[in-house]
Tab-separated table of C-alpha atoms (C1' of nucleotides) in Angstrom:
chain	number	residue	atom	x	y	z
Z	321	MET	CA	9.528	-41.379	-35.224
Z	322	ALA	CA	10.070	-37.675	-35.542
Z	323	SER	CA	8.118	-35.358	-33.341
Z	324	THR	CA	5.313	-33.670	-35.166
Z	325	THR	CA	5.575	-30.520	-33.135
Z	326	ARG	CA	8.172	-28.232	-34.478
Z	327	ARG	CA	10.700	-27.495	-31.752
Z	328	THR	CA	10.736	-23.959	-30.509
Z	329	SER	CA	13.892	-22.331	-31.717
Z	330	ALA	CA	16.406	-21.139	-29.186
Z	331	ALA	CA	16.260	-17.751	-30.845
Z	332	THR	CA	12.591	-17.463	-29.973
Z	333	ALA	CA	13.242	-18.292	-26.340
Z	334	ASP	CA	15.995	-15.705	-26.235
Z	335	ARG	CA	13.786	-13.110	-27.805
Z	336	ARG	CA	11.100	-13.825	-25.276
Z	337	ALA	CA	13.524	-13.642	-22.352
Z	338	ALA	CA	14.798	-10.344	-23.689
Z	339	ALA	CA	11.261	-9.011	-23.986
Z	340	GLU	CA	10.475	-9.995	-20.415
Z	341	ALA	CA	13.628	-8.357	-19.129
Z	342	ARG	CA	12.832	-5.264	-21.179
Z	343	THR	CA	9.351	-5.181	-19.677
Z	344	LEU	CA	10.666	-5.345	-16.125
Z	345	GLY	CA	13.124	-2.608	-17.002
Z	346	VAL	CA	10.326	-0.426	-18.334
Z	347	VAL	CA	8.360	-0.901	-15.129
Z	348	GLU	CA	11.325	0.123	-13.003
Z	349	LYS	CA	11.936	3.109	-15.239
Z	350	LEU	CA	8.337	4.303	-14.939
Z	351	LEU	CA	8.380	3.759	-11.180
Z	352	ALA	CA	11.613	5.725	-10.936
Z	353	GLU	CA	9.877	8.576	-12.733
Z	354	GLY	CA	7.488	8.778	-9.818
Z	355	ALA	CA	4.489	6.759	-10.909
Z	356	SER	CA	2.824	4.466	-8.429
Z	357	PHE	CA	2.348	0.881	-9.540
Z	358	THR	CA	-1.417	1.297	-9.451
Z	359	GLU	CA	-1.197	4.161	-11.916
Z	360	LEU	CA	0.740	2.052	-14.392
Z	361	SER	CA	-1.654	0.429	-16.839
Z	362	VAL	CA	-0.735	-2.746	-18.655
Z	363	GLU	CA	-1.290	-0.894	-21.909
Z	364	ARG	CA	1.348	1.664	-20.994
Z	365	ILE	CA	3.883	-0.868	-19.785
Z	366	ALA	CA	3.438	-3.129	-22.801
Z	367	SER	CA	3.615	-0.397	-25.405
Z	368	GLN	CA	6.761	1.085	-23.847
Z	369	ALA	CA	8.329	-2.344	-23.918
Z	370	GLY	CA	7.373	-2.753	-27.551
Z	371	LEU	CA	4.755	-5.402	-26.932
Z	372	SER	CA	1.049	-5.576	-27.507
Z	373	ARG	CA	-1.173	-5.937	-24.497
Z	374	SER	CA	-2.072	-9.438	-25.657
Z	375	THR	CA	1.544	-10.483	-25.715
Z	376	PHE	CA	2.063	-9.062	-22.263
Z	377	TYR	CA	-0.560	-11.467	-20.954
Z	378	LEU	CA	1.149	-14.259	-22.863
Z	379	TYR	CA	4.403	-13.566	-21.032
Z	380	PHE	CA	3.076	-12.622	-17.617
Z	381	ARG	CA	0.167	-14.143	-15.778
Z	382	ASP	CA	-0.947	-10.718	-14.595
Z	383	LYS	CA	0.327	-7.380	-13.385
Z	384	THR	CA	1.232	-8.833	-10.020
Z	385	GLU	CA	3.785	-11.149	-11.550
Z	386	LEU	CA	5.838	-8.098	-12.444
Z	387	ILE	CA	6.084	-7.174	-8.794
Z	388	LEU	CA	6.887	-10.711	-7.730
Z	389	ARG	CA	9.789	-10.792	-10.155
Z	390	LEU	CA	11.061	-7.411	-9.018
Z	391	THR	CA	10.796	-8.509	-5.397
Z	392	ALA	CA	12.956	-11.520	-6.061
Z	393	SER	CA	15.637	-9.569	-7.861
Z	394	LEU	CA	15.751	-6.720	-5.345
Z	395	LYS	CA	15.881	-9.048	-2.374
Z	396	SER	CA	18.551	-11.330	-3.734
Z	397	GLY	CA	20.769	-8.319	-4.350
Z	398	THR	CA	20.217	-7.000	-0.846
Z	399	PHE	CA	20.913	-10.335	0.763
Z	400	GLU	CA	24.232	-10.590	-1.037
Z	401	VAL	CA	25.385	-7.330	0.505
Z	402	GLY	CA	25.425	-8.804	3.981
Z	403	ARG	CA	26.796	-12.140	2.943
Z	404	ASP	CA	30.007	-12.163	4.928
Z	405	TRP	CA	29.395	-11.342	8.529
Z	406	GLY	CA	32.240	-8.956	9.026
Z	407	PRO	CA	32.509	-8.046	12.692
Z	408	ASP	CA	34.353	-11.298	13.278
Z	409	GLY	CA	37.069	-10.070	10.960
Z	410	PRO	CA	39.790	-7.546	11.512
Z	411	ALA	CA	37.752	-4.380	10.876
Z	412	ASP	CA	35.958	-2.605	13.697
Z	413	GLY	CA	32.505	-4.179	13.945
Z	414	LEU	CA	30.535	-0.969	14.110
Z	415	THR	CA	32.286	0.431	11.086
Z	416	TRP	CA	31.716	-2.760	9.162
Z	417	LEU	CA	28.011	-2.730	9.974
Z	418	GLY	CA	27.651	0.898	8.936
Z	419	ASP	CA	29.384	0.183	5.650
Z	420	ALA	CA	27.118	-2.789	5.042
Z	421	TYR	CA	24.038	-0.620	5.639
Z	422	LEU	CA	25.450	1.994	3.339
Z	423	ARG	CA	25.809	-0.592	0.599
Z	424	ILE	CA	22.179	-1.587	1.079
Z	425	ILE	CA	21.083	2.038	0.883
Z	426	ARG	CA	23.075	2.513	-2.294
Z	427	HIS	CA	21.536	-0.658	-3.688
Z	428	TYR	CA	18.005	0.622	-3.016
Z	429	ARG	CA	18.958	3.986	-4.450
Z	430	SER	CA	19.997	2.382	-7.688
Z	431	ARG	CA	16.400	1.270	-8.147
Z	432	PRO	CA	14.282	4.132	-6.862
Z	433	GLY	CA	10.605	3.426	-6.627
Z	434	THR	CA	10.942	-0.317	-6.857
Z	435	TYR	CA	10.811	-0.991	-3.152
Z	436	ALA	CA	7.939	1.463	-2.723
Z	437	ALA	CA	6.003	-0.363	-5.417
Z	438	ILE	CA	6.599	-3.700	-3.723
Z	439	MET	CA	5.301	-2.299	-0.447
Z	440	GLU	CA	2.336	-0.826	-2.267
Z	441	VAL	CA	1.239	-4.099	-3.800
Z	442	ALA	CA	2.039	-6.037	-0.625
Z	443	GLY	CA	-0.644	-3.871	0.947
Z	444	TYR	CA	-3.418	-5.570	-0.961
Z	445	ASP	CA	-1.940	-8.710	-2.442
Z	446	ARG	CA	-1.261	-11.737	-0.297
Z	447	THR	CA	1.217	-13.414	-2.645
Z	448	VAL	CA	3.473	-10.374	-2.809
Z	449	ARG	CA	3.271	-9.937	0.931
Z	450	GLU	CA	4.329	-13.523	1.427
Z	451	ALA	CA	7.222	-13.198	-0.995
Z	452	LEU	CA	8.411	-10.133	0.886
Z	453	GLU	CA	8.126	-11.878	4.217
Z	454	ALA	CA	10.002	-14.913	2.975
Z	455	GLY	CA	12.859	-12.636	1.958
Z	456	GLN	CA	12.921	-10.964	5.346
Z	457	ARG	CA	12.783	-14.324	7.071
Z	458	ARG	CA	16.216	-15.176	5.710
Z	459	PHE	CA	17.652	-11.982	7.129
Z	460	ILE	CA	16.035	-12.495	10.492
Z	461	ASP	CA	17.397	-16.002	10.799
Z	462	ARG	CA	20.867	-14.835	9.923
Z	463	VAL	CA	20.807	-11.964	12.382
Z	464	ALA	CA	19.343	-14.159	15.124
Z	465	GLY	CA	22.200	-16.599	14.558
Z	466	HIS	CA	24.777	-13.864	14.920
Z	467	LEU	CA	23.151	-12.570	18.083
Z	468	ALA	CA	23.107	-16.003	19.687
Z	469	GLU	CA	26.777	-16.291	18.839
Z	470	GLU	CA	27.562	-12.922	20.425
Z	471	GLN	CA	25.712	-14.025	23.527
Z	472	ARG	CA	27.610	-17.292	23.784
Z	473	ALA	CA	30.848	-15.343	23.517
Z	474	GLY	CA	29.642	-13.014	26.267
Z	475	ARG	CA	29.807	-9.948	24.056
Z	476	THR	CA	26.185	-8.881	24.495
Z	477	SER	CA	23.522	-9.070	27.171
Z	478	PRO	CA	22.308	-12.559	28.056
Z	479	ALA	CA	18.872	-11.036	28.702
Z	480	LEU	CA	18.375	-10.360	25.024
Z	481	ASP	CA	16.086	-12.634	23.007
Z	482	PRO	CA	17.839	-13.330	19.691
Z	483	GLU	CA	14.739	-14.013	17.602
Z	484	ARG	CA	12.741	-11.000	18.737
Z	485	ALA	CA	15.760	-8.733	18.710
Z	486	ALA	CA	16.499	-9.860	15.158
Z	487	ARG	CA	12.972	-8.973	14.102
Z	488	VAL	CA	13.397	-5.530	15.599
Z	489	ILE	CA	16.621	-5.050	13.647
Z	490	VAL	CA	15.422	-6.376	10.289
Z	491	TRP	CA	11.886	-4.989	10.185
Z	492	GLY	CA	12.879	-1.672	11.666
Z	493	GLY	CA	16.110	-1.332	9.752
Z	494	GLU	CA	14.555	-2.083	6.415
Z	495	GLN	CA	11.846	0.488	7.033
Z	496	VAL	CA	14.360	3.145	8.008
Z	497	ILE	CA	16.369	2.517	4.867
Z	498	ALA	CA	13.294	2.450	2.643
Z	499	ARG	CA	11.887	5.660	4.070
Z	500	HIS	CA	15.214	7.397	3.905
Z	501	VAL	CA	15.641	6.489	0.252
Z	502	MET	CA	12.084	7.492	-0.643
Z	503	ASP	CA	12.143	10.788	1.214
Z	504	THR	CA	15.496	12.218	0.229
Z	505	GLU	CA	17.326	12.970	-2.961
Z	506	ASP	CA	20.456	11.053	-3.805
Z	507	ASP	CA	23.198	12.345	-1.499
Z	508	PRO	CA	26.023	9.918	-0.709
Z	509	ALA	CA	27.225	11.873	2.310
Z	510	GLU	CA	23.784	11.916	3.909
Z	511	ASP	CA	23.339	8.248	3.061
Z	512	ALA	CA	26.543	7.508	4.942
Z	513	ARG	CA	25.427	9.456	7.994
Z	514	VAL	CA	22.097	7.653	8.145
Z	515	ALA	CA	23.748	4.276	7.590
Z	516	HIS	CA	26.132	4.858	10.459
Z	517	GLU	CA	23.475	6.192	12.786
Z	518	LEU	CA	21.378	3.102	12.116
Z	519	ALA	CA	24.422	0.900	12.611
Z	520	ALA	CA	25.253	2.582	15.916
Z	521	ALA	CA	21.692	2.104	17.174
Z	522	HIS	CA	21.848	-1.599	16.332
Z	523	TRP	CA	25.400	-2.049	17.568
Z	524	TYR	CA	25.078	-0.506	20.996
Z	525	GLY	CA	21.441	-1.456	21.371
Z	526	THR	CA	21.689	-5.098	20.426
Z	527	TYR	CA	24.919	-6.569	19.050
Z	528	ARG	CA	26.941	-5.164	21.954
Z	529	ARG	CA	24.337	-4.290	24.496
Z	530	LEU	CA	25.967	-3.548	27.827
Z	531	SER	CA	23.430	-4.030	30.561
Z	532	PRO	CA	24.398	-2.387	33.785
Z	533	ALA	CA	25.906	-5.032	36.031
K	888	MET	CA	-35.636	40.427	6.645
K	889	ALA	CA	-35.890	36.740	7.374
K	890	SER	CA	-33.425	34.451	5.776
K	891	THR	CA	-34.934	32.631	2.849
K	892	THR	CA	-32.840	29.558	3.406
K	893	ARG	CA	-34.293	27.407	6.052
K	894	ARG	CA	-31.699	26.692	8.704
K	895	THR	CA	-30.486	23.145	8.898
K	896	SER	CA	-31.849	21.597	11.997
K	897	ALA	CA	-29.455	20.407	14.660
K	898	ALA	CA	-31.121	17.023	14.514
K	899	THR	CA	-30.104	16.662	10.884
K	900	ALA	CA	-26.507	17.533	11.638
K	901	ASP	CA	-26.478	15.004	14.435
K	902	ARG	CA	-27.953	12.331	12.238
K	903	ARG	CA	-25.348	13.011	9.635
K	904	ALA	CA	-22.506	12.926	12.133
K	905	ALA	CA	-23.843	9.651	13.454
K	906	ALA	CA	-24.026	8.225	9.945
K	907	GLU	CA	-20.446	9.235	9.236
K	908	ALA	CA	-19.227	7.684	12.455
K	909	ARG	CA	-21.209	4.554	11.692
K	910	THR	CA	-19.609	4.400	8.258
K	911	LEU	CA	-16.103	4.649	9.669
K	912	GLY	CA	-17.000	1.955	12.144
K	913	VAL	CA	-18.222	-0.316	9.380
K	914	VAL	CA	-14.974	0.163	7.493
K	915	GLU	CA	-12.911	-0.763	10.544
K	916	LYS	CA	-15.119	-3.774	11.173
K	917	LEU	CA	-14.720	-5.030	7.618
K	918	LEU	CA	-10.966	-4.432	7.747
K	919	ALA	CA	-10.778	-6.331	11.023
K	920	GLU	CA	-12.486	-9.241	9.311
K	921	GLY	CA	-9.518	-9.497	7.031
K	922	ALA	CA	-10.563	-7.557	3.948
K	923	SER	CA	-8.065	-5.261	2.306
K	924	PHE	CA	-9.219	-1.700	1.703
K	925	THR	CA	-9.006	-2.205	-2.047
K	926	GLU	CA	-11.445	-5.099	-1.824
K	927	LEU	CA	-14.016	-2.973	-0.029
K	928	SER	CA	-16.419	-1.433	-2.509
K	929	VAL	CA	-18.309	1.737	-1.717
K	930	GLU	CA	-21.511	-0.175	-2.314
K	931	ARG	CA	-20.637	-2.664	0.398
K	932	ILE	CA	-19.540	-0.038	2.903
K	933	ALA	CA	-22.567	2.150	2.325
K	934	SER	CA	-25.123	-0.611	2.511
K	935	GLN	CA	-23.637	-2.000	5.728
K	936	ALA	CA	-23.794	1.472	7.203
K	937	GLY	CA	-27.420	1.798	6.133
K	938	LEU	CA	-26.764	4.394	3.466
K	939	SER	CA	-27.234	4.460	-0.247
K	940	ARG	CA	-24.185	4.826	-2.418
K	941	SER	CA	-25.381	8.297	-3.421
K	942	THR	CA	-25.549	9.400	0.175
K	943	PHE	CA	-22.092	8.062	0.810
K	944	TYR	CA	-20.768	10.423	-1.829
K	945	LEU	CA	-22.723	13.218	-0.232
K	946	TYR	CA	-20.968	12.625	3.067
K	947	PHE	CA	-17.507	11.712	1.861
K	948	ARG	CA	-15.610	13.172	-1.049
K	949	ASP	CA	-14.356	9.751	-2.036
K	950	LYS	CA	-13.147	6.446	-0.675
K	951	THR	CA	-9.823	7.971	0.290
K	952	GLU	CA	-11.435	10.333	2.747
K	953	LEU	CA	-12.342	7.332	4.861
K	954	ILE	CA	-8.693	6.474	5.233
K	955	LEU	CA	-7.700	10.045	5.951
K	956	ARG	CA	-10.187	10.146	8.807
K	957	LEU	CA	-9.042	6.819	10.178
K	958	THR	CA	-5.434	7.979	9.979
K	959	ALA	CA	-6.197	11.032	12.050
K	960	SER	CA	-8.038	9.112	14.731
K	961	LEU	CA	-5.477	6.309	14.984
K	962	LYS	CA	-2.552	8.708	15.123
K	963	SER	CA	-4.008	11.008	17.711
K	964	GLY	CA	-4.631	8.024	19.969
K	965	THR	CA	-1.084	6.779	19.548
K	966	PHE	CA	0.439	10.159	20.214
K	967	GLU	CA	-1.460	10.463	23.471
K	968	VAL	CA	0.119	7.283	24.745
K	969	GLY	CA	3.556	8.808	24.837
K	970	ARG	CA	2.432	12.167	26.110
K	971	ASP	CA	4.308	12.298	29.360
K	972	TRP	CA	7.936	11.557	28.860
K	973	GLY	CA	8.410	9.237	31.768
K	974	PRO	CA	12.072	8.396	32.135
K	975	ASP	CA	12.593	11.714	33.920
K	976	GLY	CA	10.221	10.513	36.596
K	977	PRO	CA	10.735	8.092	39.403
K	978	ALA	CA	10.231	4.856	37.450
K	979	ASP	CA	13.128	3.109	35.780
K	980	GLY	CA	13.428	4.599	32.284
K	981	LEU	CA	13.744	1.348	30.405
K	982	THR	CA	10.703	-0.081	32.123
K	983	TRP	CA	8.707	3.044	31.417
K	984	LEU	CA	9.633	2.939	27.726
K	985	GLY	CA	8.678	-0.709	27.438
K	986	ASP	CA	5.334	-0.032	29.065
K	987	ALA	CA	4.704	2.872	26.708
K	988	TYR	CA	5.453	0.643	23.704
K	989	LEU	CA	3.165	-1.985	25.110
K	990	ARG	CA	0.349	0.545	25.331
K	991	ILE	CA	0.897	1.456	21.701
K	992	ILE	CA	0.825	-2.200	20.690
K	993	ARG	CA	-2.400	-2.698	22.607
K	994	HIS	CA	-3.831	0.404	20.943
K	995	TYR	CA	-3.040	-0.943	17.479
K	996	ARG	CA	-4.428	-4.309	18.466
K	997	SER	CA	-7.717	-2.740	19.402
K	998	ARG	CA	-8.131	-1.732	15.783
K	999	PRO	CA	-6.759	-4.605	13.753
K	1000	GLY	CA	-6.466	-3.973	10.065
K	1001	THR	CA	-6.750	-0.226	10.305
K	1002	TYR	CA	-3.058	0.497	10.266
K	1003	ALA	CA	-2.512	-2.019	7.476
K	1004	ALA	CA	-5.193	-0.278	5.421
K	1005	ILE	CA	-3.575	3.091	5.974
K	1006	MET	CA	-0.246	1.730	4.789
K	1007	GLU	CA	-1.963	0.135	1.833
K	1008	VAL	CA	-3.510	3.362	0.616
K	1009	ALA	CA	-0.398	5.377	1.442
K	1010	GLY	CA	1.298	3.175	-1.129
K	1011	TYR	CA	-0.585	4.736	-4.002
K	1012	ASP	CA	-2.160	7.909	-2.667
K	1013	ARG	CA	-0.082	10.988	-2.011
K	1014	THR	CA	-2.516	12.698	0.363
K	1015	VAL	CA	-2.696	9.715	2.693
K	1016	ARG	CA	1.064	9.345	2.596
K	1017	GLU	CA	1.462	12.961	3.577
K	1018	ALA	CA	-1.018	12.665	6.419
K	1019	LEU	CA	0.880	9.680	7.735
K	1020	GLU	CA	4.186	11.482	7.488
K	1021	ALA	CA	2.833	14.525	9.256
K	1022	GLY	CA	1.789	12.297	12.142
K	1023	GLN	CA	5.224	10.708	12.335
K	1024	ARG	CA	6.870	14.104	12.140
K	1025	ARG	CA	5.396	15.014	15.531
K	1026	PHE	CA	6.849	11.893	17.073
K	1027	ILE	CA	10.235	12.429	15.528
K	1028	ASP	CA	10.430	15.975	16.814
K	1029	ARG	CA	9.493	14.871	20.279
K	1030	VAL	CA	12.017	12.061	20.361
K	1031	ALA	CA	14.746	14.273	18.923
K	1032	GLY	CA	14.048	16.768	21.705
K	1033	HIS	CA	14.399	14.107	24.359
K	1034	LEU	CA	17.627	12.852	22.845
K	1035	ALA	CA	19.166	16.312	22.764
K	1036	GLU	CA	18.209	16.675	26.403
K	1037	GLU	CA	19.840	13.361	27.290
K	1038	GLN	CA	22.973	14.489	25.507
K	1039	ARG	CA	23.122	17.801	27.340
K	1040	ALA	CA	22.814	15.932	30.611
K	1041	GLY	CA	25.645	13.639	29.539
K	1042	ARG	CA	23.506	10.530	29.703
K	1043	THR	CA	24.052	9.404	26.139
K	1044	SER	CA	26.803	9.589	23.560
K	1045	PRO	CA	27.620	13.081	22.266
K	1046	ALA	CA	28.417	11.471	18.898
K	1047	LEU	CA	24.761	10.685	18.316
K	1048	ASP	CA	22.755	12.859	15.924
K	1049	PRO	CA	19.368	13.541	17.569
K	1050	GLU	CA	17.343	14.097	14.407
K	1051	ARG	CA	18.613	11.063	12.509
K	1052	ALA	CA	18.548	8.864	15.590
K	1053	ALA	CA	14.936	9.926	16.197
K	1054	ARG	CA	14.008	8.911	12.653
K	1055	VAL	CA	15.580	5.524	13.219
K	1056	ILE	CA	13.538	5.082	16.383
K	1057	VAL	CA	10.186	6.303	15.069
K	1058	TRP	CA	10.219	4.816	11.571
K	1059	GLY	CA	11.745	1.570	12.689
K	1060	GLY	CA	9.739	1.256	15.855
K	1061	GLU	CA	6.430	1.878	14.201
K	1062	GLN	CA	7.182	-0.738	11.579
K	1063	VAL	CA	8.149	-3.303	14.197
K	1064	ILE	CA	4.932	-2.699	16.088
K	1065	ALA	CA	2.789	-2.768	12.968
K	1066	ARG	CA	4.345	-5.962	11.660
K	1067	HIS	CA	4.112	-7.629	15.030
K	1068	VAL	CA	0.425	-6.794	15.340
K	1069	MET	CA	-0.353	-7.900	11.797
K	1070	ASP	CA	1.593	-11.151	11.972
K	1071	THR	CA	0.543	-12.503	15.329
K	1072	GLU	CA	-2.673	-13.283	17.100
K	1073	ASP	CA	-3.634	-11.313	20.162
K	1074	ASP	CA	-1.366	-12.493	22.991
K	1075	PRO	CA	-0.721	-9.990	25.775
K	1076	ALA	CA	2.312	-11.858	27.107
K	1077	GLU	CA	4.002	-11.950	23.720
K	1078	ASP	CA	3.084	-8.303	23.150
K	1079	ALA	CA	4.865	-7.446	26.381
K	1080	ARG	CA	7.987	-9.352	25.396
K	1081	VAL	CA	8.179	-7.618	22.022
K	1082	ALA	CA	7.517	-4.210	23.580
K	1083	HIS	CA	10.333	-4.668	26.065
K	1084	GLU	CA	12.762	-6.020	23.493
K	1085	LEU	CA	12.064	-2.987	21.308
K	1086	ALA	CA	12.442	-0.708	24.300
K	1087	ALA	CA	15.758	-2.269	25.274
K	1088	ALA	CA	17.101	-1.867	21.746
K	1089	HIS	CA	16.183	1.820	21.778
K	1090	TRP	CA	17.301	2.380	25.347
K	1091	TYR	CA	20.777	0.921	25.160
K	1092	GLY	CA	21.215	1.790	21.498
K	1093	THR	CA	20.193	5.411	21.625
K	1094	TYR	CA	18.703	6.916	24.792
K	1095	ARG	CA	21.583	5.637	26.917
K	1096	ARG	CA	24.225	4.766	24.406
K	1097	LEU	CA	27.506	4.135	26.144
K	1098	SER	CA	30.303	4.616	23.670
K	1099	PRO	CA	33.536	3.059	24.781
K	1100	ALA	CA	35.701	5.790	26.264
J	366	DG	C1'	5.829	-22.716	-51.261
J	367	DC	C1'	3.638	-24.745	-47.459
J	368	DT	C1'	2.946	-24.938	-42.599
J	369	DG	C1'	2.767	-23.732	-38.151
J	370	DC	C1'	4.387	-20.726	-34.475
J	371	DG	C1'	4.543	-16.229	-32.410
J	372	DC	C1'	2.449	-12.114	-32.102
J	373	DT	C1'	-1.166	-8.675	-32.817
J	374	DG	C1'	-5.418	-5.983	-32.760
J	375	DG	C1'	-9.704	-5.776	-31.376
J	376	DA	C1'	-13.801	-7.279	-29.136
J	377	DC	C1'	-15.680	-8.610	-24.882
J	378	DA	C1'	-17.388	-9.220	-20.045
J	379	DG	C1'	-16.894	-7.714	-15.578
J	380	DA	C1'	-15.969	-4.720	-11.785
J	381	DG	C1'	-15.578	-0.529	-9.778
J	382	DT	C1'	-15.399	4.671	-9.312
J	383	DG	C1'	-17.397	9.076	-9.157
J	384	DT	C1'	-21.178	12.263	-11.243
J	385	DC	C1'	-25.667	13.619	-12.064
J	386	DC	C1'	-30.515	14.065	-11.765
J	387	DA	C1'	-35.388	13.256	-11.219
J	388	DA	C1'	-38.279	11.834	-7.752
J	389	DC	C1'	-39.739	10.812	-3.223
J	390	DA	C1'	-40.091	11.692	1.867
J	391	DC	C1'	-39.902	14.406	5.596
J	392	DT	C1'	-39.891	18.733	8.269
J	393	DT	C1'	-40.806	23.167	9.158
J	394	DC	C1'	-43.335	27.130	8.895
J	395	DG	C1'	-47.108	30.253	7.379
Y	565	DC	C1'	-53.559	21.927	6.242
Y	566	DG	C1'	-50.572	22.785	2.566
Y	567	DA	C1'	-46.558	24.964	0.390
Y	568	DA	C1'	-41.800	24.934	0.124
Y	569	DG	C1'	-37.433	23.696	1.101
Y	570	DT	C1'	-34.170	20.007	2.764
Y	571	DG	C1'	-32.422	15.328	2.922
Y	572	DT	C1'	-32.119	10.960	0.743
Y	573	DT	C1'	-32.520	7.586	-2.775
Y	574	DG	C1'	-32.266	4.686	-6.947
Y	575	DG	C1'	-30.790	4.455	-11.241
Y	576	DA	C1'	-28.420	5.829	-15.332
Y	577	DC	C1'	-24.175	7.243	-17.118
Y	578	DA	C1'	-19.303	7.842	-18.630
Y	579	DC	C1'	-15.081	6.258	-17.749
Y	580	DT	C1'	-11.008	3.332	-16.688
Y	581	DC	C1'	-8.863	-0.699	-16.077
Y	582	DT	C1'	-8.331	-5.816	-15.873
Y	583	DG	C1'	-7.993	-10.263	-17.826
Y	584	DT	C1'	-9.846	-13.515	-21.633
Y	585	DC	C1'	-10.499	-14.922	-26.177
Y	586	DC	C1'	-9.962	-15.453	-30.991
Y	587	DA	C1'	-9.359	-14.690	-35.952
Y	588	DG	C1'	-5.754	-13.517	-38.722
Y	589	DC	C1'	-1.186	-11.903	-40.277
Y	590	DG	C1'	3.711	-12.502	-41.170
Y	591	DC	C1'	7.825	-14.776	-40.826
Y	592	DA	C1'	10.919	-18.769	-40.142
Y	593	DG	C1'	11.907	-23.335	-41.045
Y	594	DC	C1'	11.463	-27.332	-43.835
DNA sequence: GCTGCGCTGGACAGAGTGTCCAACACTTCG
DNA sequence: CGAAGTGTTGGACACTCTGTCCAGCGCAGC
């Protein structure tokens, strides 16, 4: 027998997906204009996205869901940047690392305010904090793996603890990049200098740490 | 002629100062119990401190002033820890740096939740953010000075940029310490391991960076 | 043209902030 | 003692924002 419920048209689903994407875009736009996430009211976000406040709550559980979605999209993009561990390849390892950091900086720059908003909400919301930590966990595991490899090959100090050293690199490095992007205007040359200074600190301090014999 | 306004008695001023200190203490206690600053209502803070909500607003401009005061007291304590730049002294520099970081970790541990609350409010309040940055500025200047000195003495790479390298150390290091304290239970042995891993990363990566000739 | 889905506007309860003020209590001084 | 000023309080208030709910409107599909 035929279903009594009328099937939802594909067009409707598309329209809804478009509206959600538009909403997230509006949030990023407002954040880029300097607003803090707390200052953004649902009314303002919804109206700018061409939705009523009621519809907003139909599409999103609450304001926090916006940040969770932005966290996922920002993190996945960042993780991609460091996909291929380059120092094994032909290029000079330090240069490769600096270039990778520069790409991450440029990625953050393309979405100014978004990372700051994530940090802001993570400050008082457990779910966002956990999402952020899960994203960092992936990085830490990857870096720890690389460090263990470098140790096995005798290219860095055997005294180094891969897991803790990886936390130092990921937590610290992310903060440096985030602060740099928040504090300074877009300037590719300065971005490159900071990226390479950070890379050098990590390279000589950890990836190729030469303990005195 | 005698002043018409009756002078405020010293006892009153003392009582008020005591009440303010008590209030700040209550806030730190509640934060240590796991509450986020946002969750803390003025009503709850005031009543626990034995004040009415009205009196709270007589003593503090607003909720944010609590955080500003806590920021000042936490920062001044941290800055003291690194007062005497030790590596010039007799002790091994790396060991000294690790011990200094350990003291900072222990300092943060003695006030669990406070740093997290500061970061939380800094996320949406400009004045708190600026207070935090001013505190870090002092550290950065100090570290940059030490690095320039190391360079002049030929003990670290001349390619290193003192100001940017100092930002990497201070921003990154503070984040590593904060995250470590927030994520783990009190464990002095683990604190020491993290402190010395962080110190080693900074030491070999920046203070004594040995670029290949 | 009927029917039902998607969306809207508006009302609502709840929580919290910061302001204001009248009233009470306490201290100090004449 | 009593007057007068100071410190503190409770309560009312205006405001903002969140998240829920629902009656109803319009449009698309049959």
